[in-house]
Amino acid sequence: MGGGVAPLGGGDVSRVEAPVTMKAYMMCVFAAFGGIFFGYDSGYISGVMGMKFFIETIEGPGATALPAATMSLITSILSAGTFFGALIAGDLADWLGRRTTVIIGCMVFIVGVILQTASAGLGLLVAGRLVAGFGVGFVSAVIILYMSEIAPRKVRGAIVSGYQFCVCLGLLLASCVDYGTQNRTDSGSYRIPIALQLAWALILAGGLFCLPESPRFFVKRGKLDQATKALASLRDQPLDSQYVIDELNEIVANLEYEMSLIPHDHYFQTWTNCFRGSIWEGSSYLRRTILGTSMQMMQQWTGVNFVFYFGTTFFQQLGTIDNPFLISLITTLVNVCSTPISFWSMERLGRRPLMIWGALGMCLCQFIVAIIGTVLEGNEVATKVMIAFICIYIFFFATTWGPGAWVVIGEIYPLPIRAKGVALSTASNWLWNCIIAVITPYMVDKERGNLGAKVFFIWGGLCGLCLTYAYFLIPETKGLTLEQVDQMLQETTARTSSRWVPHTTFAAEMGMEKNVHGHIEHPGDASDSV
């Protein structure tokens, strides 16, 4: 699959996709609503764990704070469930379809929310967060896959960035609700924030019933008539549109090309294919899997979830802030207001430069916070400066690594392994999310690591690694179809990828420009037989 030899030119590379219409754009935008799940569920728990009534419900009357072990368990158990949910979603997305898997995820999530809302102690709350985690895993893994497969190439970066915006919006809504219920003296203080999650699940599941399935899923299953209908609906074109024919030709030709390179005899091979090839070959499946999983790991290493998971309790520990809930609300608002910038910059500036400059900006901000917090500990003015630089750091994350990591993992995998590759990448995100949620309370707890602001030295150093990683490994995928991304990875390196331009189509090379029907030789795939 690699090689430095460029394929022969041919095919009209400018006509592989229809012009973007408002209907097509809005259909894709709605799918981004799934980010509300991730954001709200991640955000509400920070405020809840700082509420007096909740603390006394878990620890007993008179308790003033949750122990580090309890905070670690409550926060991390969701990520543990999401890790396994994301892996399971890789199979379900290939068997049942992308859209159907997300709807199932919504139903599982609703069960978890009901359990959490009914809880009056630690046991049922943890069980509910674990179940909800499986649902969030389904949604977070497959919604990125679904959006990447249905979005027009010219706005794919913006649309997938919309997922991150919805994550931020969910975080903001959670902070607002926590702020509004923090002083309640009954179980409504924590049950209201938890129960509101039901609304997001019902809206997403209901809306997806009205959207078409991914045409690439139908192509992978050999259902070309259904693929044509889905693609025509998504592109707002008639069934016999030349745009629809050309794009479908390219999808089918790319699938046949990829399937000719790998074995696909049984179920386990569909997973082992993700690890085929050499790590030194830029287009190998192994290299892409490592790139996707490590990119999500790096996104978590930026430390942003420290602010959103434990921001309220961290600001309480500084001792110079009258209302830590308000500061957490402000940081979340910065996140929400900054993310829409990526809708423009992701397509205008590209993925690669944003990831490089974003890592540099975060690194500098975090070292400044760490130095000020260490040298001027307890100083009220210094604390305000720290908060300002934390907000600038969040700005850099929200406009670069926040949406960028999700955009790129949805683009780098070829169709035969795309569902499983995105699932592995998303699982990596949640695995490191879980690890950070487990260890961070011990790092900053006054009776444990007691790092305080020094924890930002760790996050700053890790952002330095993100900078090196982005420069050497992240390719530029702006303005390319998913099939063109596949070609680009075969013919160039990350550092030269921004100069690559499409010069042929898979359909032209495989003689499939006229009519796609009758050419596909894989009416299913190995995942049919478990």
Short mmCIF file of C-alpha atoms in Angstrom, two decimals:
data_model
loop_
_atom_site.label_atom_id
_atom_site.label_comp_id
_atom_site.label_asym_id
_atom_site.label_seq_id
_atom_site.Cartn_x
_atom_site.Cartn_y
_atom_site.Cartn_z
CA MET A 1 0.00 0.00 0.00
CA GLY A 2 2.78 2.47 0.29
CA GLY A 3 5.40 3.30 -2.15
CA GLY A 4 6.71 6.45 -3.62
CA VAL A 5 5.32 5.77 -7.07
CA ALA A 6 2.35 7.95 -7.89
CA PRO A 7 -0.57 6.29 -9.64
CA LEU A 8 -1.31 7.19 -13.22
CA GLY A 9 -3.38 10.30 -13.78
CA GLY A 10 -6.97 10.01 -14.85
CA GLY A 11 -10.53 10.84 -13.92
CA ASP A 12 -12.01 14.25 -13.18
CA VAL A 13 -10.78 14.97 -9.66
CA SER A 14 -12.84 18.18 -9.54
CA ARG A 15 -16.15 16.38 -10.01
CA VAL A 16 -16.07 13.67 -7.39
CA GLU A 17 -18.57 15.44 -5.15
CA ALA A 18 -21.67 17.60 -5.57
CA PRO A 19 -21.78 21.28 -4.59
CA VAL A 20 -22.83 21.84 -0.98
CA THR A 21 -26.49 22.82 -0.57
CA MET A 22 -28.12 24.20 2.58
CA LYS A 23 -30.22 21.05 3.03
CA ALA A 24 -27.15 18.83 2.75
CA TYR A 25 -25.23 21.07 5.15
CA MET A 26 -27.97 21.12 7.81
CA MET A 27 -28.43 17.35 7.69
CA CYS A 28 -24.76 16.91 8.52
CA VAL A 29 -24.77 19.65 11.15
CA PHE A 30 -27.53 17.99 13.17
CA ALA A 31 -25.39 14.89 13.70
CA ALA A 32 -22.89 17.05 15.60
CA PHE A 33 -25.51 17.36 18.35
CA GLY A 34 -24.09 14.12 19.72
CA GLY A 35 -21.27 16.14 21.25
CA ILE A 36 -23.74 17.43 23.86
CA PHE A 37 -23.59 13.94 25.44
CA PHE A 38 -19.85 14.01 25.91
CA GLY A 39 -19.69 17.60 27.10
CA TYR A 40 -22.62 17.69 29.50
CA ASP A 41 -21.80 14.34 31.08
CA SER A 42 -18.18 15.38 31.52
CA GLY A 43 -19.09 18.81 32.86
CA TYR A 44 -21.87 18.36 35.37
CA ILE A 45 -19.90 16.05 37.65
CA SER A 46 -17.29 18.71 38.54
CA GLY A 47 -19.90 21.00 40.07
CA VAL A 48 -21.92 18.20 41.66
CA MET A 49 -18.87 16.91 43.54
CA GLY A 50 -18.47 20.38 45.11
CA MET A 51 -22.10 20.63 46.29
CA LYS A 52 -22.65 20.48 50.06
CA PHE A 53 -25.80 18.35 49.89
CA PHE A 54 -24.18 15.83 47.52
CA ILE A 55 -21.06 15.57 49.68
CA GLU A 56 -23.17 14.85 52.77
CA THR A 57 -25.31 12.36 50.81
CA ILE A 58 -22.21 10.36 49.88
CA GLU A 59 -20.04 10.83 52.99
CA GLY A 60 -22.60 11.50 55.72
CA PRO A 61 -23.72 14.60 57.71
CA GLY A 62 -20.99 17.10 58.48
CA ALA A 63 -18.70 16.09 55.61
CA THR A 64 -17.15 19.06 53.81
CA ALA A 65 -15.37 17.39 50.88
CA LEU A 66 -15.22 14.09 49.03
CA PRO A 67 -12.09 11.98 49.58
CA ALA A 68 -9.71 11.74 46.62
CA ALA A 69 -10.55 8.03 46.16
CA THR A 70 -14.30 8.76 45.89
CA MET A 71 -13.78 11.63 43.45
CA SER A 72 -11.50 9.43 41.38
CA LEU A 73 -14.06 6.60 41.26
CA ILE A 74 -17.06 8.79 40.42
CA THR A 75 -15.23 10.62 37.65
CA SER A 76 -13.30 7.77 36.08
CA ILE A 77 -16.02 5.08 36.03
CA LEU A 78 -17.82 6.87 33.20
CA SER A 79 -14.63 6.87 31.11
CA ALA A 80 -14.11 3.17 31.82
CA GLY A 81 -17.57 2.35 30.50
CA THR A 82 -17.04 4.62 27.52
CA PHE A 83 -13.77 2.90 26.63
CA PHE A 84 -15.48 -0.47 26.28
CA GLY A 85 -18.55 1.08 24.66
CA ALA A 86 -16.38 2.65 21.95
CA LEU A 87 -14.72 -0.70 21.16
CA ILE A 88 -18.08 -2.50 20.93
CA ALA A 89 -19.37 0.29 18.69
CA GLY A 90 -16.71 -0.56 16.10
CA ASP A 91 -18.43 -3.88 15.42
CA LEU A 92 -21.99 -2.60 15.71
CA ALA A 93 -21.29 0.19 13.22
CA ASP A 94 -20.21 -2.39 10.62
CA TRP A 95 -23.03 -4.84 11.37
CA LEU A 96 -26.05 -2.60 12.01
CA GLY A 97 -25.02 0.71 10.49
CA ARG A 98 -23.63 3.98 11.76
CA ARG A 99 -26.97 5.68 12.42
CA THR A 100 -28.54 2.66 14.13
CA THR A 101 -25.56 2.26 16.48
CA VAL A 102 -25.85 5.87 17.63
CA ILE A 103 -29.57 5.40 18.33
CA ILE A 104 -28.80 2.26 20.38
CA GLY A 105 -26.20 4.28 22.26
CA CYS A 106 -28.86 6.86 23.14
CA MET A 107 -31.11 4.13 24.58
CA VAL A 108 -28.30 2.67 26.71
CA PHE A 109 -27.40 6.16 27.89
CA ILE A 110 -30.99 6.81 28.99
CA VAL A 111 -30.91 3.70 31.21
CA GLY A 112 -27.71 4.94 32.83
CA VAL A 113 -29.17 8.39 33.47
CA ILE A 114 -32.27 6.91 35.10
CA LEU A 115 -30.07 4.90 37.48
CA GLN A 116 -28.02 7.97 38.39
CA THR A 117 -31.09 10.11 38.95
CA ALA A 118 -32.58 7.50 41.27
CA SER A 119 -29.39 7.16 43.31
CA ALA A 120 -29.18 8.27 46.93
CA GLY A 121 -25.72 6.85 47.56
CA LEU A 122 -22.44 5.99 45.94
CA GLY A 123 -23.26 2.47 44.68
CA LEU A 124 -26.17 3.21 42.34
CA LEU A 125 -24.54 6.44 41.16
CA VAL A 126 -21.40 4.59 40.10
CA ALA A 127 -23.43 1.83 38.43
CA GLY A 128 -25.46 4.41 36.52
CA ARG A 129 -22.35 6.26 35.34
CA LEU A 130 -20.85 2.97 34.15
CA VAL A 131 -23.96 2.12 32.10
CA ALA A 132 -24.19 5.67 30.76
CA GLY A 133 -20.54 5.37 29.82
CA PHE A 134 -21.31 2.51 27.43
CA GLY A 135 -23.93 4.70 25.74
CA VAL A 136 -21.55 7.66 25.48
CA GLY A 137 -18.95 5.28 24.02
CA PHE A 138 -21.34 4.20 21.27
CA VAL A 139 -22.25 7.78 20.44
CA SER A 140 -18.80 9.39 20.68
CA ALA A 141 -17.13 6.74 18.50
CA VAL A 142 -19.75 6.39 15.80
CA ILE A 143 -21.01 9.97 15.50
CA ILE A 144 -17.53 11.04 14.34
CA LEU A 145 -17.48 8.16 11.86
CA TYR A 146 -20.99 9.03 10.64
CA MET A 147 -20.28 12.74 10.22
CA SER A 148 -16.99 12.13 8.42
CA GLU A 149 -18.67 9.75 5.97
CA ILE A 150 -21.69 11.92 5.15
CA ALA A 151 -20.14 15.40 5.19
CA PRO A 152 -19.12 17.13 1.93
CA ARG A 153 -15.34 17.46 1.71
CA LYS A 154 -15.37 21.28 1.52
CA VAL A 155 -17.05 21.63 4.92
CA ARG A 156 -16.12 18.33 6.58
CA GLY A 157 -13.63 19.98 8.93
CA ALA A 158 -16.16 22.61 9.96
CA ILE A 159 -18.93 20.06 10.50
CA VAL A 160 -16.82 17.70 12.57
CA SER A 161 -15.55 20.74 14.49
CA GLY A 162 -19.22 21.30 15.23
CA TYR A 163 -19.08 18.11 17.29
CA GLN A 164 -16.43 19.69 19.50
CA PHE A 165 -18.54 22.86 19.71
CA CYS A 166 -21.45 20.76 20.97
CA VAL A 167 -19.09 19.18 23.50
CA CYS A 168 -18.25 22.69 24.70
CA LEU A 169 -21.92 23.68 24.67
CA GLY A 170 -22.67 20.64 26.81
CA LEU A 171 -19.97 21.68 29.26
CA LEU A 172 -21.42 25.18 29.44
CA LEU A 173 -24.98 23.93 29.97
CA ALA A 174 -23.71 21.65 32.74
CA SER A 175 -21.90 24.55 34.44
CA CYS A 176 -25.02 26.74 34.20
CA VAL A 177 -27.24 24.06 35.70
CA ASP A 178 -24.71 23.31 38.46
CA TYR A 179 -24.46 27.03 39.21
CA GLY A 180 -28.24 27.25 39.47
CA THR A 181 -28.73 24.24 41.76
CA GLN A 182 -25.58 24.42 43.93
CA ASN A 183 -27.33 26.00 46.91
CA ARG A 184 -30.39 23.76 46.99
CA THR A 185 -30.74 21.85 50.25
CA ASP A 186 -32.44 18.79 48.80
CA SER A 187 -31.61 16.01 46.33
CA GLY A 188 -32.65 18.29 43.47
CA SER A 189 -29.23 19.90 43.77
CA TYR A 190 -27.65 16.93 42.00
CA ARG A 191 -30.67 15.11 40.52
CA ILE A 192 -31.70 18.02 38.29
CA PRO A 193 -28.27 18.25 36.55
CA ILE A 194 -28.25 14.48 36.08
CA ALA A 195 -31.83 14.11 34.82
CA LEU A 196 -31.50 16.86 32.19
CA GLN A 197 -29.27 14.51 30.20
CA LEU A 198 -32.38 12.60 29.13
CA ALA A 199 -33.33 15.50 26.88
CA TRP A 200 -30.09 15.32 24.86
CA ALA A 201 -30.50 11.58 24.25
CA LEU A 202 -34.11 11.91 23.13
CA ILE A 203 -33.37 14.81 20.76
CA LEU A 204 -30.43 13.04 19.09
CA ALA A 205 -32.17 9.67 18.74
CA GLY A 206 -35.35 11.27 17.41
CA GLY A 207 -33.50 13.39 14.87
CA LEU A 208 -31.39 10.52 13.56
CA PHE A 209 -34.55 8.62 12.61
CA CYS A 210 -35.05 11.33 9.99
CA LEU A 211 -31.50 11.21 8.57
CA PRO A 212 -30.20 8.69 6.00
CA GLU A 213 -27.65 5.99 6.79
CA SER A 214 -24.06 6.52 5.65
CA PRO A 215 -23.77 5.61 1.94
CA ARG A 216 -20.29 4.23 2.63
CA PHE A 217 -21.83 1.70 5.03
CA PHE A 218 -24.18 0.52 2.27
CA VAL A 219 -21.27 0.29 -0.19
CA LYS A 220 -19.31 -1.78 2.31
CA ARG A 221 -22.30 -4.12 2.59
CA GLY A 222 -22.76 -4.30 -1.18
CA LYS A 223 -26.15 -2.53 -1.11
CA LEU A 224 -25.53 -0.13 -3.97
CA ASP A 225 -29.14 0.87 -4.61
CA GLN A 226 -29.52 1.97 -1.00
CA ALA A 227 -26.14 3.68 -1.16
CA THR A 228 -27.31 5.67 -4.19
CA LYS A 229 -30.50 6.78 -2.44
CA ALA A 230 -28.63 7.77 0.73
CA LEU A 231 -25.98 9.70 -1.20
CA ALA A 232 -28.57 11.49 -3.34
CA SER A 233 -30.43 12.54 -0.19
CA LEU A 234 -27.27 13.74 1.55
CA ARG A 235 -26.08 15.74 -1.46
CA ASP A 236 -29.60 17.02 -2.26
CA GLN A 237 -29.33 15.66 -5.82
CA PRO A 238 -31.59 13.46 -8.00
CA LEU A 239 -30.77 9.74 -8.14
CA ASP A 240 -29.39 9.98 -11.67
CA SER A 241 -27.20 13.01 -10.94
CA GLN A 242 -23.73 12.73 -12.45
CA TYR A 243 -22.35 14.02 -9.15
CA VAL A 244 -23.93 11.11 -7.28
CA ILE A 245 -22.68 8.61 -9.88
CA ASP A 246 -19.13 9.99 -9.78
CA GLU A 247 -18.90 10.03 -5.99
CA LEU A 248 -20.36 6.55 -5.67
CA ASN A 249 -17.96 5.28 -8.33
CA GLU A 250 -15.06 6.64 -6.33
CA ILE A 251 -16.26 5.11 -3.04
CA VAL A 252 -16.74 1.69 -4.63
CA ALA A 253 -13.43 1.80 -6.50
CA ASN A 254 -11.56 2.78 -3.35
CA LEU A 255 -13.20 -0.06 -1.42
CA GLU A 256 -12.29 -2.60 -4.09
CA TYR A 257 -8.73 -1.32 -4.19
CA GLU A 258 -8.36 -1.56 -0.40
CA MET A 259 -10.06 -4.96 -0.20
CA SER A 260 -7.63 -6.29 -2.82
CA LEU A 261 -4.73 -5.51 -0.49
CA ILE A 262 -5.91 -7.22 2.68
CA PRO A 263 -7.43 -10.60 3.63
CA HIS A 264 -11.02 -10.50 4.83
CA ASP A 265 -11.94 -14.11 5.46
CA HIS A 266 -13.27 -14.02 9.03
CA TYR A 267 -14.30 -11.74 11.88
CA PHE A 268 -11.00 -11.60 13.77
CA GLN A 269 -9.20 -10.62 10.59
CA THR A 270 -11.29 -7.45 10.42
CA TRP A 271 -9.64 -6.39 13.68
CA THR A 272 -6.13 -7.66 12.94
CA ASN A 273 -6.23 -5.74 9.63
CA CYS A 274 -6.03 -2.55 11.70
CA PHE A 275 -2.48 -3.58 12.61
CA ARG A 276 -1.23 -4.71 9.19
CA GLY A 277 1.83 -3.20 7.55
CA SER A 278 4.97 -1.47 8.72
CA ILE A 279 5.11 1.35 11.24
CA TRP A 280 7.60 3.10 8.94
CA GLU A 281 5.18 3.14 5.99
CA GLY A 282 2.98 6.24 6.13
CA SER A 283 -0.05 4.65 4.48
CA SER A 284 0.01 1.30 6.28
CA TYR A 285 -2.99 0.36 8.36
CA LEU A 286 -0.78 -0.04 11.44
CA ARG A 287 0.64 3.45 11.01
CA ARG A 288 -2.85 4.94 10.67
CA THR A 289 -4.13 3.09 13.73
CA ILE A 290 -1.16 4.29 15.78
CA LEU A 291 -1.66 7.83 14.47
CA GLY A 292 -5.36 7.86 15.37
CA THR A 293 -4.99 6.32 18.83
CA SER A 294 -1.94 8.38 19.77
CA MET A 295 -3.58 11.61 18.59
CA GLN A 296 -6.49 11.04 20.95
CA MET A 297 -4.02 10.19 23.72
CA MET A 298 -2.21 13.47 23.06
CA GLN A 299 -5.48 15.39 23.16
CA GLN A 300 -6.06 14.11 26.68
CA TRP A 301 -2.44 14.85 27.62
CA THR A 302 -3.10 18.55 27.02
CA GLY A 303 -4.73 18.50 30.47
CA VAL A 304 -7.92 20.29 29.50
CA ASN A 305 -10.12 17.77 31.28
CA PHE A 306 -8.30 18.57 34.51
CA VAL A 307 -9.91 22.02 34.29
CA PHE A 308 -13.36 20.70 33.37
CA TYR A 309 -13.43 17.68 35.70
CA PHE A 310 -11.72 19.15 38.73
CA GLY A 311 -11.77 22.90 38.06
CA THR A 312 -14.28 23.71 40.79
CA THR A 313 -12.39 21.80 43.48
CA PHE A 314 -9.01 23.11 42.23
CA PHE A 315 -10.19 26.74 42.43
CA GLN A 316 -11.57 26.02 45.92
CA GLN A 317 -8.12 24.84 47.02
CA LEU A 318 -6.47 28.09 45.86
CA GLY A 319 -8.22 29.77 48.78
CA THR A 320 -8.42 33.21 47.18
CA ILE A 321 -11.59 32.77 45.10
CA ASP A 322 -14.99 33.62 46.59
CA ASN A 323 -17.06 31.66 44.06
CA PRO A 324 -15.23 28.74 42.38
CA PHE A 325 -18.46 27.73 40.60
CA LEU A 326 -18.49 31.09 38.79
CA ILE A 327 -14.85 30.70 37.69
CA SER A 328 -15.62 27.22 36.33
CA LEU A 329 -18.56 28.73 34.46
CA ILE A 330 -16.29 31.40 32.96
CA THR A 331 -13.68 28.88 31.76
CA THR A 332 -16.44 26.83 30.17
CA LEU A 333 -17.86 29.93 28.48
CA VAL A 334 -14.43 30.69 27.00
CA ASN A 335 -14.38 27.14 25.63
CA VAL A 336 -17.78 27.57 23.97
CA CYS A 337 -17.10 31.00 22.49
CA SER A 338 -13.68 29.98 21.11
CA THR A 339 -14.62 26.73 19.38
CA PRO A 340 -16.67 28.28 16.50
CA ILE A 341 -13.47 29.92 15.27
CA SER A 342 -12.37 26.42 14.21
CA PHE A 343 -15.34 26.21 11.80
CA TRP A 344 -13.52 28.77 9.66
CA SER A 345 -9.88 28.06 10.50
CA MET A 346 -10.07 24.27 10.06
CA GLU A 347 -10.91 24.70 6.37
CA ARG A 348 -9.08 27.96 5.75
CA LEU A 349 -5.77 27.32 7.56
CA GLY A 350 -5.82 23.52 7.63
CA ARG A 351 -5.53 20.83 10.29
CA ARG A 352 -1.75 20.59 10.53
CA PRO A 353 -0.79 24.25 11.26
CA LEU A 354 -3.59 24.57 13.80
CA MET A 355 -2.37 21.53 15.71
CA ILE A 356 1.24 22.77 15.70
CA TRP A 357 0.51 26.34 16.82
CA GLY A 358 -2.18 25.21 19.24
CA ALA A 359 0.25 22.92 21.06
CA LEU A 360 2.79 25.74 21.30
CA GLY A 361 0.22 28.18 22.69
CA MET A 362 -1.04 25.71 25.30
CA CYS A 363 2.50 24.84 26.36
CA LEU A 364 3.45 28.48 27.00
CA CYS A 365 0.23 29.27 28.89
CA GLN A 366 0.54 26.27 31.18
CA PHE A 367 4.15 26.99 32.12
CA ILE A 368 3.19 30.58 32.91
CA VAL A 369 0.35 29.35 35.17
CA ALA A 370 2.66 26.88 36.89
CA ILE A 371 5.43 29.43 37.49
CA ILE A 372 3.10 32.14 38.82
CA GLY A 373 1.20 29.70 41.03
CA THR A 374 4.43 28.34 42.49
CA VAL A 375 6.29 31.61 43.05
CA LEU A 376 3.29 33.68 44.24
CA GLU A 377 1.19 31.04 45.93
CA GLY A 378 -1.79 32.49 47.77
CA ASN A 379 -1.47 35.93 46.19
CA GLU A 380 -4.87 37.22 45.09
CA VAL A 381 -3.55 39.18 42.09
CA ALA A 382 -1.41 36.23 40.99
CA THR A 383 -4.50 34.00 41.15
CA LYS A 384 -6.36 36.34 38.78
CA VAL A 385 -3.42 36.24 36.36
CA MET A 386 -3.41 32.42 36.56
CA ILE A 387 -7.12 32.30 35.74
CA ALA A 388 -6.54 34.64 32.78
CA PHE A 389 -3.84 32.39 31.34
CA ILE A 390 -5.95 29.28 31.99
CA CYS A 391 -8.65 30.95 29.88
CA ILE A 392 -6.11 31.70 27.10
CA TYR A 393 -4.93 28.09 27.29
CA ILE A 394 -8.53 26.91 26.89
CA PHE A 395 -8.86 29.24 23.88
CA PHE A 396 -5.90 27.55 22.20
CA PHE A 397 -7.32 24.09 22.94
CA ALA A 398 -10.83 24.95 21.77
CA THR A 399 -9.64 26.32 18.42
CA THR A 400 -7.04 23.63 17.64
CA TRP A 401 -6.60 20.29 19.41
CA GLY A 402 -10.18 20.10 20.69
CA PRO A 403 -11.85 19.82 17.27
CA GLY A 404 -8.70 18.96 15.28
CA ALA A 405 -8.09 15.54 16.80
CA TRP A 406 -11.68 14.46 16.08
CA VAL A 407 -11.54 15.81 12.51
CA VAL A 408 -8.33 13.98 11.61
CA ILE A 409 -9.27 10.56 13.06
CA GLY A 410 -12.44 10.63 10.96
CA GLU A 411 -10.38 11.16 7.80
CA ILE A 412 -7.27 8.95 7.95
CA TYR A 413 -8.79 5.46 7.88
CA PRO A 414 -9.73 3.60 4.66
CA LEU A 415 -13.26 2.23 4.41
CA PRO A 416 -12.48 -1.47 5.18
CA ILE A 417 -11.20 -0.57 8.67
CA ARG A 418 -12.75 2.87 9.19
CA ALA A 419 -15.37 1.87 11.77
CA LYS A 420 -12.90 -0.13 13.83
CA GLY A 421 -10.11 2.43 13.42
CA VAL A 422 -12.30 5.30 14.64
CA ALA A 423 -13.54 3.06 17.47
CA LEU A 424 -9.97 2.29 18.56
CA SER A 425 -9.05 5.98 18.41
CA THR A 426 -12.10 7.00 20.44
CA ALA A 427 -11.42 4.21 22.94
CA SER A 428 -7.91 5.61 23.33
CA ASN A 429 -9.38 9.01 24.13
CA TRP A 430 -11.57 7.53 26.84
CA LEU A 431 -8.83 5.27 28.20
CA TRP A 432 -6.56 8.25 28.81
CA ASN A 433 -9.54 10.27 29.98
CA CYS A 434 -10.09 7.54 32.57
CA ILE A 435 -6.42 7.39 33.58
CA ILE A 436 -6.27 11.16 34.06
CA ALA A 437 -9.54 11.12 36.01
CA VAL A 438 -8.13 8.41 38.32
CA ILE A 439 -4.73 9.94 39.05
CA THR A 440 -5.42 13.69 39.04
CA PRO A 441 -7.25 13.86 42.41
CA TYR A 442 -4.25 12.20 44.03
CA MET A 443 -1.88 14.64 42.31
CA VAL A 444 -3.57 17.78 43.66
CA ASP A 445 -5.18 16.53 46.90
CA LYS A 446 -3.64 18.31 49.89
CA GLU A 447 -3.18 15.03 51.75
CA ARG A 448 -1.64 13.26 48.73
CA GLY A 449 0.53 14.81 46.03
CA ASN A 450 -0.46 18.37 46.97
CA LEU A 451 0.92 19.70 43.69
CA GLY A 452 -1.52 22.59 43.47
CA ALA A 453 -0.57 24.88 40.59
CA LYS A 454 2.60 22.83 40.02
CA VAL A 455 0.42 20.30 38.19
CA PHE A 456 0.54 22.69 35.22
CA PHE A 457 4.27 21.96 34.87
CA ILE A 458 3.19 18.41 33.96
CA TRP A 459 0.51 19.55 31.49
CA GLY A 460 2.91 22.09 29.96
CA GLY A 461 5.59 19.46 29.43
CA LEU A 462 3.08 17.12 27.81
CA CYS A 463 1.92 19.93 25.49
CA GLY A 464 5.58 20.28 24.47
CA LEU A 465 5.41 16.63 23.38
CA CYS A 466 2.19 17.42 21.50
CA LEU A 467 4.05 20.13 19.58
CA THR A 468 6.77 17.71 18.47
CA TYR A 469 4.18 15.07 17.63
CA ALA A 470 2.12 17.47 15.49
CA TYR A 471 5.14 18.67 13.50
CA PHE A 472 6.42 15.22 12.57
CA LEU A 473 3.27 13.08 12.33
CA ILE A 474 0.02 14.96 11.63
CA PRO A 475 -0.79 15.20 7.87
CA GLU A 476 -2.78 17.93 6.15
CA THR A 477 -6.17 16.61 4.96
CA LYS A 478 -7.94 19.91 4.20
CA GLY A 479 -10.20 19.95 1.12
CA LEU A 480 -9.81 16.25 0.23
CA THR A 481 -12.44 13.53 -0.03
CA LEU A 482 -11.88 10.53 2.21
CA GLU A 483 -10.71 8.58 -0.82
CA GLN A 484 -8.24 11.34 -1.74
CA VAL A 485 -6.88 11.29 1.79
CA ASP A 486 -6.16 7.61 1.20
CA GLN A 487 -4.17 8.50 -1.94
CA MET A 488 -2.33 11.32 -0.21
CA LEU A 489 -1.12 9.10 2.63
CA GLN A 490 0.29 6.65 0.06
CA GLU A 491 2.23 9.27 -1.84
CA THR A 492 3.56 11.77 0.69
CA THR A 493 4.68 12.34 4.29
CA ALA A 494 3.14 14.44 7.05
CA ARG A 495 5.63 17.27 6.57
CA THR A 496 5.03 17.46 2.79
CA SER A 497 1.32 16.62 2.79
CA SER A 498 0.14 20.24 2.54
CA ARG A 499 1.67 20.46 -0.96
CA TRP A 500 -0.08 17.33 -2.29
CA VAL A 501 -2.90 17.80 -4.83
CA PRO A 502 -5.26 15.14 -6.27
CA HIS A 503 -4.29 14.01 -9.76
CA THR A 504 -6.39 10.91 -10.39
CA THR A 505 -9.38 8.97 -9.10
CA PHE A 506 -9.66 5.37 -8.00
CA ALA A 507 -12.61 4.99 -10.37
CA ALA A 508 -10.49 6.02 -13.38
CA GLU A 509 -7.65 3.69 -12.46
CA MET A 510 -9.96 0.72 -12.01
CA GLY A 511 -12.08 1.44 -15.11
CA MET A 512 -15.26 2.21 -13.15
CA GLU A 513 -16.10 5.72 -14.37
CA LYS A 514 -19.22 4.80 -16.31
CA ASN A 515 -21.38 2.80 -13.96
CA VAL A 516 -20.76 1.47 -10.49
CA HIS A 517 -23.39 -1.28 -10.49
CA GLY A 518 -22.07 -4.76 -10.97
CA HIS A 519 -18.51 -3.94 -10.02
CA ILE A 520 -18.51 -4.55 -6.31
CA GLU A 521 -17.21 -7.99 -5.47
CA HIS A 522 -17.65 -7.89 -1.71
CA PRO A 523 -21.39 -7.89 -0.96
CA GLY A 524 -20.61 -8.06 2.72
CA ASP A 525 -17.44 -8.27 4.67
CA ALA A 526 -15.82 -10.62 7.10
CA SER A 527 -17.73 -9.11 9.97
CA ASP A 528 -20.87 -10.87 8.71
CA SER A 529 -19.66 -14.14 10.18
CA VAL A 530 -18.89 -13.86 13.83
#
